């Protein structure tokens, strides 16, 4: 459970002490390859004041040569180690179970691949790409039949049993694929976000802080096998992804791409009131066969298209559509009702920011404090990626 009374100062002190122990414990192994590095890292001043992110950058390359010692003390190199997603850590899993998880992921990689990882202003965002079958005549690797018949199917190993069952019950192949790849992307995001904590996600929930680690390739990452006791990323009553307490998240799909965003939650004192939302959206950058301009843009927005260098008018329509989707996802937890496209005007700027103006029929936008939106292109400019965050004003400001 999340301790609302835990002070940031105590978190910082606890984490500094842990890293000092980890550095000292790994020194014996590192010493054989780099005495100078060991001497610097064992310095009391260095151990007491250096940030976790800087520790990782300095010792990562050395520790990777000494995996056995590093694993014993759960010291993370530049590639994250397995993390604890439930009551048992991946390191405590029996060797046969670990092998099964690794095999399942390796088999899964034949059917999906890492697309990107980006540090957006709203939080941590990762994208995975599902490798679709070469022809429509071939059964999809994520068909209900394939998953049921294959006990070591990657979906069975890397997703929660309830997630697997939920996905198998989806009749539409497109929607089923989107659900599975989106949930896997969220697990990757949570793994990366908690990779600096030896206690994994539960410890991250207590600290209420994403890891300060440099972003990296997913190459070599191994997700632990998920059991019924682990957190389940299903949908709430409004269709939003359910993430661990103390954090908020959003999922988006397009074609065979699944994208997940995870961020720290904001809390007003000991209140359980939701005060912040985040949204992520991915949209194809090429024009559609049928224009959606009049349906999603206000007359004022239509009159101001075509002012971003390198972005055509038709492409900007899709960009504004993506931005609106991300903003709607971010505000929805705060209002819990439908918002039409004409109730918002969003203007993308060339620097990757966006100006947001809201005029909700319900008038609830008057309770919003800060509204942020950002955009960029990913996958060689083939897609627009939009992110947003919306916060409520404090009670005394409303």
XYZ file of C-alpha atoms in Angstrom, residues 133-279:
147
model
C 1.488 -12.576 -40.101
C 2.757 -12.314 -43.696
C -0.662 -12.906 -45.221
C -4.301 -12.774 -44.084
C -4.607 -16.502 -44.766
C -2.176 -17.309 -41.954
C -3.699 -17.492 -38.454
C -2.545 -14.740 -36.133
C -0.111 -15.772 -33.376
C -2.551 -14.121 -30.948
C -5.616 -16.089 -31.931
C -7.524 -17.591 -29.012
C -6.792 -21.074 -30.371
C -3.039 -20.523 -30.515
C -2.901 -19.107 -26.998
C -4.994 -21.922 -25.516
C -3.053 -24.689 -27.262
C 0.417 -23.336 -26.434
C 1.129 -23.417 -22.696
C 4.418 -21.528 -23.153
C 2.909 -18.878 -25.427
C 4.483 -15.501 -24.586
C 1.080 -14.039 -23.748
C 0.520 -16.803 -21.181
C 3.906 -16.130 -19.585
C 4.278 -12.342 -19.736
C 0.709 -11.146 -19.175
C -1.611 -11.608 -16.220
C -3.984 -14.599 -16.539
C -6.964 -12.244 -16.329
C -5.482 -10.075 -19.091
C -5.008 -13.158 -21.261
C -8.583 -14.295 -20.702
C -9.935 -10.803 -21.345
C -8.027 -10.612 -24.610
C -9.086 -14.067 -25.730
C -12.729 -13.073 -25.252
C -12.348 -10.197 -27.715
C -13.860 -11.358 -30.997
C -12.234 -8.781 -33.260
C -8.718 -9.833 -34.241
C -7.613 -6.203 -34.605
C -8.917 -5.243 -31.160
C -7.477 -8.386 -29.588
C -4.035 -7.667 -31.022
C -4.227 -4.066 -29.830
C -5.190 -5.125 -26.315
C -2.331 -7.601 -25.938
C 0.431 -5.399 -27.365
C -0.808 -2.417 -25.329
C -0.713 -4.381 -22.069
C 2.747 -5.709 -22.841
C 3.925 -2.155 -23.555
C 2.585 -1.020 -20.177
C 4.467 -3.817 -18.424
C 7.655 -2.733 -20.173
C 7.004 0.846 -19.072
C 6.442 -0.214 -15.464
C 9.548 -2.399 -15.551
C 11.698 0.511 -16.723
C 10.067 2.951 -14.303
C 10.857 0.725 -11.292
C 14.203 -0.685 -12.393
C 16.269 1.308 -9.842
C 14.334 -0.186 -6.903
C 15.434 -3.540 -5.528
C 11.826 -4.043 -4.425
C 10.472 -3.331 -7.908
C 7.017 -1.855 -8.379
C 5.861 -2.195 -4.732
C 8.839 -0.139 -3.561
C 8.314 2.375 -6.362
C 4.703 2.758 -5.211
C 5.888 3.591 -1.686
C 8.478 6.076 -2.953
C 6.032 7.579 -5.480
C 8.925 8.351 -7.771
C 9.941 7.085 -11.203
C 13.543 5.960 -11.536
C 16.038 8.551 -12.680
C 17.811 6.335 -15.200
C 18.998 7.037 -18.741
C 16.765 5.591 -21.418
C 18.146 2.607 -23.221
C 17.507 -0.087 -25.755
C 15.295 -2.946 -24.616
C 17.823 -5.449 -25.963
C 18.435 -8.155 -23.387
C 15.577 -7.219 -21.055
C 13.777 -10.184 -19.591
C 10.307 -9.783 -18.150
C 9.482 -12.076 -15.219
C 6.711 -14.571 -15.567
C 3.423 -13.091 -14.365
C 1.212 -15.008 -11.939
C -2.311 -14.588 -10.604
C -0.905 -12.821 -7.523
C 0.663 -10.011 -9.569
C -1.036 -6.699 -10.455
C -3.512 -6.909 -13.314
C -3.648 -4.160 -15.951
C -7.270 -4.468 -17.022
C -9.734 -1.667 -17.779
C -11.746 0.287 -15.248
C -15.415 1.063 -15.705
C -14.539 3.791 -18.212
C -12.113 1.690 -20.245
C -8.968 3.290 -18.780
C -5.943 1.082 -17.949
C -5.564 0.232 -14.272
C -2.001 0.865 -13.056
C -0.428 0.506 -9.578
C -1.593 2.893 -6.858
C 0.392 6.116 -6.799
C 0.883 6.172 -10.550
C -1.208 7.003 -13.570
C -0.988 5.732 -17.106
C -2.419 5.716 -20.588
C -2.352 3.318 -23.530
C -2.801 3.947 -27.254
C -2.886 1.721 -30.327
C -2.502 2.290 -34.038
C -2.079 -0.361 -36.697
C 0.207 -2.933 -35.047
C 1.768 -0.449 -32.585
C 1.039 -0.407 -28.859
C 2.149 2.596 -26.776
C 2.100 3.033 -22.995
C 2.737 6.078 -20.801
C 3.329 5.889 -17.049
C 3.737 8.882 -14.733
C 3.764 9.818 -11.062
C 0.440 10.763 -9.537
C -0.199 14.008 -7.668
C -1.882 13.851 -4.277
C -3.474 16.655 -2.270
C -2.568 15.804 1.320
C -4.192 12.526 2.333
C -7.062 12.964 -0.091
C -8.048 10.082 -2.360
C -9.367 12.536 -4.926
C -7.958 12.121 -8.421
C -6.167 15.378 -9.168
C -4.143 14.551 -12.267
C -4.528 12.674 -15.519
C -2.192 11.836 -18.385
C -2.896 10.815 -21.945
